[in-house]
mmCIF file with all atom_site columns, C-alpha atoms in Angstrom:
data_model
loop_
_atom_site.group_PDB
_atom_site.id
_atom_site.type_symbol
_atom_site.label_atom_id
_atom_site.label_alt_id
_atom_site.label_comp_id
_atom_site.label_asym_id
_atom_site.label_entity_id
_atom_site.label_seq_id
_atom_site.pdbx_PDB_ins_code
_atom_site.Cartn_x
_atom_site.Cartn_y
_atom_site.Cartn_z
_atom_site.occupancy
_atom_site.B_iso_or_equiv
_atom_site.pdbx_formal_charge
_atom_site.auth_seq_id
_atom_site.auth_comp_id
_atom_site.auth_asym_id
_atom_site.auth_atom_id
_atom_site.pdbx_PDB_model_num
ATOM 1   C CA . MET U 1 1   ? -31.409 19.620  30.696  1.00 43.00 ? 729 MET U CA 1
ATOM 2   C CA . GLU U 1 2   ? -34.391 20.246  32.656  1.00 49.00 ? 730 GLU U CA 1
ATOM 3   C CA . ALA U 1 3   ? -35.914 17.310  34.367  1.00 51.00 ? 731 ALA U CA 1
ATOM 4   C CA . THR U 1 4   ? -39.325 17.523  32.513  1.00 54.00 ? 732 THR U CA 1
ATOM 5   C CA . LEU U 1 5   ? -37.744 16.833  29.384  1.00 68.00 ? 733 LEU U CA 1
ATOM 6   C CA . LYS U 1 6   ? -35.504 13.982  30.458  1.00 81.00 ? 734 LYS U CA 1
ATOM 7   C CA . TRP U 1 7   ? -38.352 11.706  29.053  1.00 83.00 ? 735 TRP U CA 1
ATOM 8   C CA . LEU U 1 8   ? -37.812 12.983  25.475  1.00 78.00 ? 736 LEU U CA 1
ATOM 9   C CA . ASP U 1 9   ? -34.197 11.911  25.448  1.00 82.00 ? 737 ASP U CA 1
ATOM 10  C CA . TRP U 1 10  ? -34.878 8.503   27.317  1.00 86.00 ? 738 TRP U CA 1
ATOM 11  C CA . ALA U 1 11  ? -37.576 8.222   24.285  1.00 82.00 ? 739 ALA U CA 1
ATOM 12  C CA . LYS U 1 12  ? -35.155 8.747   21.608  1.00 81.00 ? 740 LYS U CA 1
ATOM 13  C CA . GLN U 1 13  ? -32.416 6.587   23.138  1.00 85.00 ? 741 GLN U CA 1
ATOM 14  C CA . ILE U 1 14  ? -34.941 3.422   23.232  1.00 87.00 ? 742 ILE U CA 1
ATOM 15  C CA . GLN U 1 15  ? -35.806 4.337   19.587  1.00 84.00 ? 743 GLN U CA 1
ATOM 16  C CA . GLY U 1 16  ? -32.061 4.551   18.803  1.00 81.00 ? 744 GLY U CA 1
ATOM 17  C CA . ILE U 1 17  ? -31.382 0.987   20.528  1.00 88.00 ? 745 ILE U CA 1
ATOM 18  C CA . ALA U 1 18  ? -34.434 -0.334  18.680  1.00 83.00 ? 746 ALA U CA 1
ATOM 19  C CA . GLN U 1 19  ? -33.627 0.793   15.099  1.00 85.00 ? 747 GLN U CA 1
ATOM 20  C CA . THR U 1 20  ? -29.943 -0.527  15.199  1.00 87.00 ? 748 THR U CA 1
ATOM 21  C CA . GLY U 1 21  ? -31.012 -3.744  16.714  1.00 86.00 ? 749 GLY U CA 1
ATOM 22  C CA . LEU U 1 22  ? -33.470 -4.348  14.034  1.00 85.00 ? 750 LEU U CA 1
ATOM 23  C CA . ALA U 1 23  ? -30.664 -3.382  11.718  1.00 82.00 ? 751 ALA U CA 1
ATOM 24  C CA . TYR U 1 24  ? -28.381 -5.907  12.641  1.00 83.00 ? 752 TYR U CA 1
ATOM 25  C CA . THR U 1 25  ? -30.096 -8.631  14.467  1.00 87.00 ? 753 THR U CA 1
ATOM 26  C CA . LYS U 1 26  ? -30.893 -12.335 12.369  1.00 87.00 ? 754 LYS U CA 1
ATOM 27  C CA . ASP U 1 27  ? -32.586 -13.739 15.796  1.00 88.00 ? 755 ASP U CA 1
ATOM 28  C CA . VAL U 1 28  ? -36.577 -13.528 15.324  1.00 87.00 ? 756 VAL U CA 1
ATOM 29  C CA . TYR U 1 29  ? -36.940 -13.337 19.054  1.00 84.00 ? 757 TYR U CA 1
ATOM 30  C CA . ASP U 1 30  ? -34.583 -10.353 19.247  1.00 89.00 ? 758 ASP U CA 1
ATOM 31  C CA . LYS U 1 31  ? -36.394 -8.717  16.478  1.00 87.00 ? 759 LYS U CA 1
ATOM 32  C CA . GLU U 1 32  ? -39.829 -9.205  18.106  1.00 89.00 ? 760 GLU U CA 1
ATOM 33  C CA . ARG U 1 33  ? -38.350 -7.308  21.441  1.00 88.00 ? 761 ARG U CA 1
ATOM 34  C CA . TYR U 1 34  ? -36.675 -4.478  19.231  1.00 87.00 ? 762 TYR U CA 1
ATOM 35  C CA . GLU U 1 35  ? -40.291 -3.866  17.455  1.00 87.00 ? 763 GLU U CA 1
ATOM 36  C CA . GLN U 1 36  ? -41.619 -3.725  21.203  1.00 89.00 ? 764 GLN U CA 1
ATOM 37  C CA . LEU U 1 37  ? -39.158 -1.591  22.268  1.00 88.00 ? 765 LEU U CA 1
ATOM 38  C CA . ARG U 1 38  ? -39.795 0.962   19.047  1.00 83.00 ? 766 ARG U CA 1
ATOM 39  C CA . ALA U 1 39  ? -43.452 0.680   20.086  1.00 85.00 ? 767 ALA U CA 1
ATOM 40  C CA . LEU U 1 40  ? -42.447 1.848   23.244  1.00 88.00 ? 768 LEU U CA 1
ATOM 41  C CA . SER U 1 41  ? -40.717 4.766   22.482  1.00 83.00 ? 769 SER U CA 1
ATOM 42  C CA . LEU U 1 42  ? -43.638 5.862   19.996  1.00 81.00 ? 770 LEU U CA 1
ATOM 43  C CA . GLU U 1 43  ? -46.024 5.295   23.183  1.00 83.00 ? 771 GLU U CA 1
ATOM 44  C CA . ILE U 1 44  ? -43.790 7.679   25.325  1.00 83.00 ? 772 ILE U CA 1
ATOM 45  C CA . MET U 1 45  ? -43.539 10.344  22.602  1.00 78.00 ? 773 MET U CA 1
ATOM 46  C CA . GLY U 1 46  ? -47.583 9.880   22.252  1.00 76.00 ? 774 GLY U CA 1
ATOM 47  C CA . GLN U 1 47  ? -48.035 10.448  25.735  1.00 79.00 ? 775 GLN U CA 1
ATOM 48  C CA . TYR U 1 48  ? -46.179 13.491  26.359  1.00 72.00 ? 776 TYR U CA 1
ATOM 49  C CA . THR U 1 49  ? -46.961 15.302  22.681  1.00 71.00 ? 777 THR U CA 1
ATOM 50  C CA . ASP U 1 50  ? -49.730 16.470  20.722  1.00 67.00 ? 778 ASP U CA 1
ATOM 51  C CA . VAL U 1 51  ? -48.316 14.973  17.560  1.00 64.00 ? 779 VAL U CA 1
ATOM 52  C CA . GLU U 1 52  ? -50.294 12.590  15.456  1.00 64.00 ? 780 GLU U CA 1
ATOM 53  C CA . SER U 1 53  ? -49.125 8.841   15.922  1.00 60.00 ? 781 SER U CA 1
ATOM 54  C CA . SER U 1 54  ? -48.646 8.636   12.236  1.00 60.00 ? 782 SER U CA 1
ATOM 55  C CA . LYS U 1 55  ? -46.395 11.722  11.851  1.00 61.00 ? 783 LYS U CA 1
ATOM 56  C CA . LEU U 1 56  ? -44.501 10.499  14.825  1.00 61.00 ? 784 LEU U CA 1
ATOM 57  C CA . LEU U 1 57  ? -43.960 7.152   13.025  1.00 60.00 ? 785 LEU U CA 1
ATOM 58  C CA . ASP U 1 58  ? -42.753 8.931   9.902   1.00 62.00 ? 786 ASP U CA 1
ATOM 59  C CA . LEU U 1 59  ? -40.337 11.473  11.511  1.00 59.00 ? 787 LEU U CA 1
ATOM 60  C CA . PHE U 1 60  ? -39.398 9.538   14.655  1.00 62.00 ? 788 PHE U CA 1
ATOM 61  C CA . ALA U 1 61  ? -39.365 5.883   14.197  1.00 60.00 ? 789 ALA U CA 1
ATOM 62  C CA . GLY U 1 62  ? -39.997 5.379   10.444  1.00 61.00 ? 790 GLY U CA 1
ATOM 63  C CA . GLU U 1 63  ? -36.035 4.968   9.500   1.00 68.00 ? 791 GLU U CA 1
ATOM 64  C CA . TYR U 1 64  ? -34.176 1.756   9.586   1.00 66.00 ? 792 TYR U CA 1
ATOM 65  C CA . GLY U 1 65  ? -30.541 0.542   9.557   1.00 74.00 ? 793 GLY U CA 1
ATOM 66  C CA . TYR U 1 66  ? -28.137 1.934   11.866  1.00 79.00 ? 794 TYR U CA 1
ATOM 67  C CA . ALA U 1 67  ? -29.333 5.002   13.810  1.00 77.00 ? 795 ALA U CA 1
ATOM 68  C CA . THR U 1 68  ? -27.848 8.498   12.872  1.00 87.00 ? 796 THR U CA 1
ATOM 69  C CA . PRO U 1 69  ? -28.884 12.085  13.252  1.00 91.00 ? 797 PRO U CA 1
ATOM 70  C CA . LYS U 1 70  ? -30.878 13.459  10.135  1.00 89.00 ? 798 LYS U CA 1
ATOM 71  C CA . VAL U 1 71  ? -29.570 16.263  7.887   1.00 96.00 ? 799 VAL U CA 1
ATOM 72  C CA . ASP U 1 72  ? -31.367 19.661  7.582   1.00 97.00 ? 800 ASP U CA 1
ATOM 73  C CA . ILE U 1 73  ? -29.913 22.018  5.099   1.00 98.00 ? 801 ILE U CA 1
ATOM 74  C CA . ARG U 1 74  ? -30.405 25.712  5.191   1.00 98.00 ? 802 ARG U CA 1
ATOM 75  C CA . GLY U 1 75  ? -29.777 28.232  2.404   1.00 98.00 ? 803 GLY U CA 1
ATOM 76  C CA . VAL U 1 76  ? -28.426 31.791  3.917   1.00 98.00 ? 804 VAL U CA 1
ATOM 77  C CA . VAL U 1 77  ? -28.698 34.450  1.383   1.00 98.00 ? 805 VAL U CA 1
ATOM 78  C CA . ILE U 1 78  ? -28.179 38.237  2.562   1.00 97.00 ? 806 ILE U CA 1
ATOM 79  C CA . GLN U 1 79  ? -28.522 41.140  0.228   1.00 96.00 ? 807 GLN U CA 1
ATOM 80  C CA . ASP U 1 80  ? -27.922 44.768  1.439   1.00 96.00 ? 808 ASP U CA 1
ATOM 81  C CA . ASP U 1 81  ? -27.787 43.336  5.326   1.00 96.00 ? 809 ASP U CA 1
ATOM 82  C CA . ARG U 1 82  ? -31.254 41.929  4.798   1.00 98.00 ? 810 ARG U CA 1
ATOM 83  C CA . ILE U 1 83  ? -31.381 38.128  5.107   1.00 98.00 ? 811 ILE U CA 1
ATOM 84  C CA . LEU U 1 84  ? -33.838 36.176  3.003   1.00 98.00 ? 812 LEU U CA 1
ATOM 85  C CA . LEU U 1 85  ? -36.544 34.289  4.994   1.00 98.00 ? 813 LEU U CA 1
ATOM 86  C CA . VAL U 1 86  ? -39.794 32.061  3.567   1.00 98.00 ? 814 VAL U CA 1
ATOM 87  C CA . ARG U 1 87  ? -42.990 31.921  5.699   1.00 98.00 ? 815 ARG U CA 1
ATOM 88  C CA . GLU U 1 88  ? -44.022 28.242  6.424   1.00 96.00 ? 816 GLU U CA 1
ATOM 89  C CA . LYS U 1 89  ? -47.635 27.244  5.344   1.00 96.00 ? 817 LYS U CA 1
ATOM 90  C CA . GLU U 1 90  ? -47.464 24.820  8.028   1.00 88.00 ? 818 GLU U CA 1
ATOM 91  C CA . GLU U 1 91  ? -47.646 27.023  10.971  1.00 91.00 ? 819 GLU U CA 1
ATOM 92  C CA . GLY U 1 92  ? -47.287 30.563  9.239   1.00 97.00 ? 820 GLY U CA 1
ATOM 93  C CA . GLU U 1 93  ? -43.851 31.227  10.561  1.00 98.00 ? 821 GLU U CA 1
ATOM 94  C CA . TRP U 1 94  ? -40.455 32.352  8.991   1.00 98.00 ? 822 TRP U CA 1
ATOM 95  C CA . SER U 1 95  ? -37.547 30.265  8.040   1.00 98.00 ? 823 SER U CA 1
ATOM 96  C CA . LEU U 1 96  ? -34.439 30.333  6.136   1.00 98.00 ? 824 LEU U CA 1
ATOM 97  C CA . PRO U 1 97  ? -35.469 28.536  2.822   1.00 98.00 ? 825 PRO U CA 1
ATOM 98  C CA . GLY U 1 98  ? -34.294 24.850  3.342   1.00 98.00 ? 826 GLY U CA 1
ATOM 99  C CA . GLY U 1 99  ? -35.127 20.931  4.306   1.00 96.00 ? 827 GLY U CA 1
ATOM 100 C CA . TRP U 1 100 ? -34.220 17.542  5.188   1.00 93.00 ? 828 TRP U CA 1
ATOM 101 C CA . ALA U 1 101 ? -31.375 16.444  2.888   1.00 94.00 ? 829 ALA U CA 1
ATOM 102 C CA . ASP U 1 102 ? -32.517 14.071  -0.066  1.00 91.00 ? 830 ASP U CA 1
ATOM 103 C CA . LEU U 1 103 ? -30.633 11.265  -1.428  1.00 84.00 ? 831 LEU U CA 1
ATOM 104 C CA . LEU U 1 104 ? -28.263 11.193  -4.362  1.00 89.00 ? 832 LEU U CA 1
ATOM 105 C CA . LEU U 1 105 ? -27.894 15.014  -3.853  1.00 94.00 ? 833 LEU U CA 1
ATOM 106 C CA . SER U 1 106 ? -24.873 16.686  -2.403  1.00 97.00 ? 834 SER U CA 1
ATOM 107 C CA . PRO U 1 107 ? -25.541 19.443  0.458   1.00 97.00 ? 835 PRO U CA 1
ATOM 108 C CA . SER U 1 108 ? -24.715 22.398  -2.263  1.00 98.00 ? 836 SER U CA 1
ATOM 109 C CA . GLU U 1 109 ? -27.161 21.155  -4.704  1.00 98.00 ? 837 GLU U CA 1
ATOM 110 C CA . ILE U 1 110 ? -29.912 20.466  -1.824  1.00 97.00 ? 838 ILE U CA 1
ATOM 111 C CA . ALA U 1 111 ? -29.365 24.383  -0.913  1.00 98.00 ? 839 ALA U CA 1
ATOM 112 C CA . VAL U 1 112 ? -29.812 25.571  -4.515  1.00 98.00 ? 840 VAL U CA 1
ATOM 113 C CA . LYS U 1 113 ? -33.027 23.484  -4.775  1.00 98.00 ? 841 LYS U CA 1
ATOM 114 C CA . GLU U 1 114 ? -34.847 24.293  -1.527  1.00 98.00 ? 842 GLU U CA 1
ATOM 115 C CA . VAL U 1 115 ? -33.933 28.088  -2.031  1.00 98.00 ? 843 VAL U CA 1
ATOM 116 C CA . ARG U 1 116 ? -35.636 27.846  -5.631  1.00 98.00 ? 844 ARG U CA 1
ATOM 117 C CA . GLU U 1 117 ? -38.798 25.838  -4.548  1.00 98.00 ? 845 GLU U CA 1
ATOM 118 C CA . GLU U 1 118 ? -39.209 27.660  -1.487  1.00 98.00 ? 846 GLU U CA 1
ATOM 119 C CA . SER U 1 119 ? -38.338 31.307  -2.666  1.00 98.00 ? 847 SER U CA 1
ATOM 120 C CA . GLY U 1 120 ? -38.286 31.564  -6.421  1.00 98.00 ? 848 GLY U CA 1
ATOM 121 C CA . TYR U 1 121 ? -34.733 32.574  -6.363  1.00 98.00 ? 849 TYR U CA 1
ATOM 122 C CA . GLU U 1 122 ? -31.702 30.999  -8.404  1.00 98.00 ? 850 GLU U CA 1
ATOM 123 C CA . VAL U 1 123 ? -28.547 30.759  -6.266  1.00 98.00 ? 851 VAL U CA 1
ATOM 124 C CA . LYS U 1 124 ? -25.170 29.648  -6.420  1.00 98.00 ? 852 LYS U CA 1
ATOM 125 C CA . THR U 1 125 ? -23.201 28.367  -3.012  1.00 98.00 ? 853 THR U CA 1
ATOM 126 C CA . LEU U 1 126 ? -20.362 30.061  -1.791  1.00 97.00 ? 854 LEU U CA 1
ATOM 127 C CA . ARG U 1 127 ? -19.111 28.499  1.632   1.00 96.00 ? 855 ARG U CA 1
ATOM 128 C CA . LEU U 1 128 ? -20.350 26.029  4.771   1.00 97.00 ? 856 LEU U CA 1
ATOM 129 C CA . LEU U 1 129 ? -21.248 28.750  7.344   1.00 98.00 ? 857 LEU U CA 1
ATOM 130 C CA . ALA U 1 130 ? -21.958 26.141  10.358  1.00 98.00 ? 858 ALA U CA 1
ATOM 131 C CA . VAL U 1 131 ? -22.970 22.738  11.282  1.00 98.00 ? 859 VAL U CA 1
ATOM 132 C CA . LEU U 1 132 ? -25.367 22.898  14.538  1.00 98.00 ? 860 LEU U CA 1
ATOM 133 C CA . ASP U 1 133 ? -26.625 19.940  16.425  1.00 96.00 ? 861 ASP U CA 1
ATOM 134 C CA . ASN U 1 134 ? -30.430 20.750  16.919  1.00 93.00 ? 862 ASN U CA 1
ATOM 135 C CA . HIS U 1 135 ? -30.302 18.984  20.289  1.00 87.00 ? 863 HIS U CA 1
ATOM 136 C CA . LYS U 1 136 ? -28.101 21.825  21.975  1.00 92.00 ? 864 LYS U CA 1
ATOM 137 C CA . HIS U 1 137 ? -29.557 24.758  19.609  1.00 92.00 ? 865 HIS U CA 1
ATOM 138 C CA . ASN U 1 138 ? -33.273 24.460  19.061  1.00 90.00 ? 866 ASN U CA 1
ATOM 139 C CA . PRO U 1 139 ? -36.234 23.491  20.949  1.00 86.00 ? 867 PRO U CA 1
ATOM 140 C CA . PRO U 1 140 ? -36.626 19.652  22.127  1.00 81.00 ? 868 PRO U CA 1
ATOM 141 C CA . ALA U 1 141 ? -37.643 17.522  19.101  1.00 80.00 ? 869 ALA U CA 1
ATOM 142 C CA . PRO U 1 142 ? -38.812 13.929  18.401  1.00 76.00 ? 870 PRO U CA 1
ATOM 143 C CA . TYR U 1 143 ? -35.613 13.509  16.013  1.00 78.00 ? 871 TYR U CA 1
ATOM 144 C CA . HIS U 1 144 ? -31.797 14.150  16.348  1.00 87.00 ? 872 HIS U CA 1
ATOM 145 C CA . ALA U 1 145 ? -30.853 16.264  13.461  1.00 93.00 ? 873 ALA U CA 1
ATOM 146 C CA . TYR U 1 146 ? -27.514 18.058  12.372  1.00 97.00 ? 874 TYR U CA 1
ATOM 147 C CA . LYS U 1 147 ? -28.221 21.627  10.606  1.00 98.00 ? 875 LYS U CA 1
ATOM 148 C CA . LEU U 1 148 ? -25.734 22.379  7.793   1.00 98.00 ? 876 LEU U CA 1
ATOM 149 C CA . PHE U 1 149 ? -26.243 26.518  6.646   1.00 98.00 ? 877 PHE U CA 1
ATOM 150 C CA . ILE U 1 150 ? -24.849 27.517  3.304   1.00 98.00 ? 878 ILE U CA 1
ATOM 151 C CA . HIS U 1 151 ? -24.072 30.711  2.195   1.00 98.00 ? 879 HIS U CA 1
ATOM 152 C CA . CYS U 1 152 ? -25.399 31.230  -1.085  1.00 98.00 ? 880 CYS U CA 1
ATOM 153 C CA . GLU U 1 153 ? -25.783 34.076  -3.715  1.00 98.00 ? 881 GLU U CA 1
ATOM 154 C CA . ILE U 1 154 ? -28.750 34.806  -5.833  1.00 98.00 ? 882 ILE U CA 1
ATOM 155 C CA . THR U 1 155 ? -27.880 34.628  -9.710  1.00 98.00 ? 883 THR U CA 1
ATOM 156 C CA . GLY U 1 156 ? -31.437 34.632  -11.113 1.00 98.00 ? 884 GLY U CA 1
ATOM 157 C CA . GLY U 1 157 ? -35.349 34.323  -10.553 1.00 98.00 ? 885 GLY U CA 1
ATOM 158 C CA . LYS U 1 158 ? -37.794 36.584  -8.518  1.00 97.00 ? 886 LYS U CA 1
ATOM 159 C CA . ALA U 1 159 ? -39.330 36.068  -5.161  1.00 98.00 ? 887 ALA U CA 1
ATOM 160 C CA . GLN U 1 160 ? -42.255 33.456  -5.689  1.00 97.00 ? 888 GLN U CA 1
ATOM 161 C CA . GLU U 1 161 ? -44.064 31.381  -2.997  1.00 96.00 ? 889 GLU U CA 1
ATOM 162 C CA . GLY U 1 162 ? -43.510 27.590  -3.174  1.00 96.00 ? 890 GLY U CA 1
ATOM 163 C CA . VAL U 1 163 ? -45.980 24.536  -2.469  1.00 95.00 ? 891 VAL U CA 1
ATOM 164 C CA . GLU U 1 164 ? -44.721 24.568  1.140   1.00 94.00 ? 892 GLU U CA 1
ATOM 165 C CA . THR U 1 165 ? -44.237 28.343  1.930   1.00 98.00 ? 893 THR U CA 1
ATOM 166 C CA . SER U 1 166 ? -46.840 31.730  1.727   1.00 97.00 ? 894 SER U CA 1
ATOM 167 C CA . GLY U 1 167 ? -44.393 34.399  1.622   1.00 98.00 ? 895 GLY U CA 1
ATOM 168 C CA . VAL U 1 168 ? -40.972 35.578  0.685   1.00 98.00 ? 896 VAL U CA 1
ATOM 169 C CA . ALA U 1 169 ? -39.135 38.418  1.944   1.00 98.00 ? 897 ALA U CA 1
ATOM 170 C CA . PHE U 1 170 ? -35.776 39.966  3.193   1.00 98.00 ? 898 PHE U CA 1
ATOM 171 C CA . PHE U 1 171 ? -35.636 41.086  7.095   1.00 98.00 ? 899 PHE U CA 1
ATOM 172 C CA . GLY U 1 172 ? -32.483 42.918  8.757   1.00 98.00 ? 900 GLY U CA 1
ATOM 173 C CA . LYS U 1 173 ? -31.209 41.716  11.716  1.00 97.00 ? 901 LYS U CA 1
ATOM 174 C CA . ASN U 1 174 ? -32.941 43.666  14.157  1.00 96.00 ? 902 ASN U CA 1
ATOM 175 C CA . GLU U 1 175 ? -36.338 43.369  12.613  1.00 97.00 ? 903 GLU U CA 1
ATOM 176 C CA . LEU U 1 176 ? -37.099 39.265  12.185  1.00 98.00 ? 904 LEU U CA 1
ATOM 177 C CA . PRO U 1 177 ? -40.702 38.397  11.890  1.00 98.00 ? 905 PRO U CA 1
ATOM 178 C CA . ARG U 1 178 ? -41.868 35.268  14.516  1.00 98.00 ? 906 ARG U CA 1
ATOM 179 C CA . LEU U 1 179 ? -39.517 32.507  13.644  1.00 98.00 ? 907 LEU U CA 1
ATOM 180 C CA . SER U 1 180 ? -40.102 28.582  13.055  1.00 97.00 ? 908 SER U CA 1
ATOM 181 C CA . GLN U 1 181 ? -37.851 27.439  16.240  1.00 95.00 ? 909 GLN U CA 1
ATOM 182 C CA . SER U 1 182 ? -37.890 24.083  15.010  1.00 93.00 ? 910 SER U CA 1
ATOM 183 C CA . ARG U 1 183 ? -36.191 25.156  11.882  1.00 96.00 ? 911 ARG U CA 1
ATOM 184 C CA . ASN U 1 184 ? -34.015 28.098  12.965  1.00 97.00 ? 912 ASN U CA 1
ATOM 185 C CA . THR U 1 185 ? -33.429 30.280  16.074  1.00 97.00 ? 913 THR U CA 1
ATOM 186 C CA . GLU U 1 186 ? -33.076 34.109  16.318  1.00 97.00 ? 914 GLU U CA 1
ATOM 187 C CA . GLU U 1 187 ? -29.693 33.518  17.720  1.00 97.00 ? 915 GLU U CA 1
ATOM 188 C CA . GLN U 1 188 ? -28.881 31.375  14.711  1.00 98.00 ? 916 GLN U CA 1
ATOM 189 C CA . ILE U 1 189 ? -30.145 33.998  12.254  1.00 98.00 ? 917 ILE U CA 1
ATOM 190 C CA . LYS U 1 190 ? -28.030 36.238  14.119  1.00 97.00 ? 918 LYS U CA 1
ATOM 191 C CA . LEU U 1 191 ? -25.371 34.067  13.785  1.00 97.00 ? 919 LEU U CA 1
ATOM 192 C CA . MET U 1 192 ? -25.378 33.925  10.084  1.00 98.00 ? 920 MET U CA 1
ATOM 193 C CA . PHE U 1 193 ? -24.852 37.860  10.202  1.00 97.00 ? 921 PHE U CA 1
ATOM 194 C CA . ASP U 1 194 ? -22.137 37.821  12.205  1.00 96.00 ? 922 ASP U CA 1
ATOM 195 C CA . LEU U 1 195 ? -20.322 35.199  10.200  1.00 96.00 ? 923 LEU U CA 1
ATOM 196 C CA . LEU U 1 196 ? -21.188 36.729  7.007   1.00 95.00 ? 924 LEU U CA 1
ATOM 197 C CA . LYS U 1 197 ? -19.272 40.229  8.153   1.00 93.00 ? 925 LYS U CA 1
ATOM 198 C CA . ASN U 1 198 ? -16.194 38.122  8.702   1.00 90.00 ? 926 ASN U CA 1
ATOM 199 C CA . PRO U 1 199 ? -15.550 35.950  5.412   1.00 86.00 ? 927 PRO U CA 1
ATOM 200 C CA . GLN U 1 200 ? -12.225 34.686  6.958   1.00 88.00 ? 928 GLN U CA 1
ATOM 201 C CA . ARG U 1 201 ? -14.050 33.303  9.940   1.00 90.00 ? 929 ARG U CA 1
ATOM 202 C CA . ILE U 1 202 ? -13.963 29.456  9.848   1.00 93.00 ? 930 ILE U CA 1
ATOM 203 C CA . PRO U 1 203 ? -17.408 27.398  10.212  1.00 95.00 ? 931 PRO U CA 1
ATOM 204 C CA . VAL U 1 204 ? -19.170 27.336  13.448  1.00 96.00 ? 932 VAL U CA 1
ATOM 205 C CA . PHE U 1 205 ? -19.814 23.744  14.398  1.00 95.00 ? 933 PHE U CA 1
ATOM 206 C CA . ASP U 1 206 ? -21.553 21.617  17.027  1.00 91.00 ? 934 ASP U CA 1
#
């Protein structure tokens, strides 16, 4: 990793130590020190990014318990050699329908829900295609996440924008629009095309 990005790893490590420490300490003085570490990690992030402090707190330091990666689930729908993408209202860029994993729902249930809410299509899940670490495959982010890509098949519904989306369309492998890189990269989208050409290939991971 470039030296200029080392601060991001350091900030995430400090946050992880603080979060785990707060989960297990019973000492009031240790708790205060871990709170100070958490505040320091936020200060570092705020110094080097343009993200609002309230959003940093939600995404980066708003969780409790043992520090583990977040889980992001993406539904992969391909018809006639074209892949389903939705345009995100937040920045106007395109992504596979999906989002953070919800409590009490399985990965398949989340994929079905996200595709329906963001694109209007009803789908059924077929198989897991890939589990990728955003730390290795996406631009630097304030949080560490594992991305699950799940192959889905349309069973009903129709193209319809959702609360968080402003467009729904299918794109060929070599005609992709401007992508939301934090959600999915061009390399990842093209990997989905390649994986679906070979149904016998085992899921890609790491």
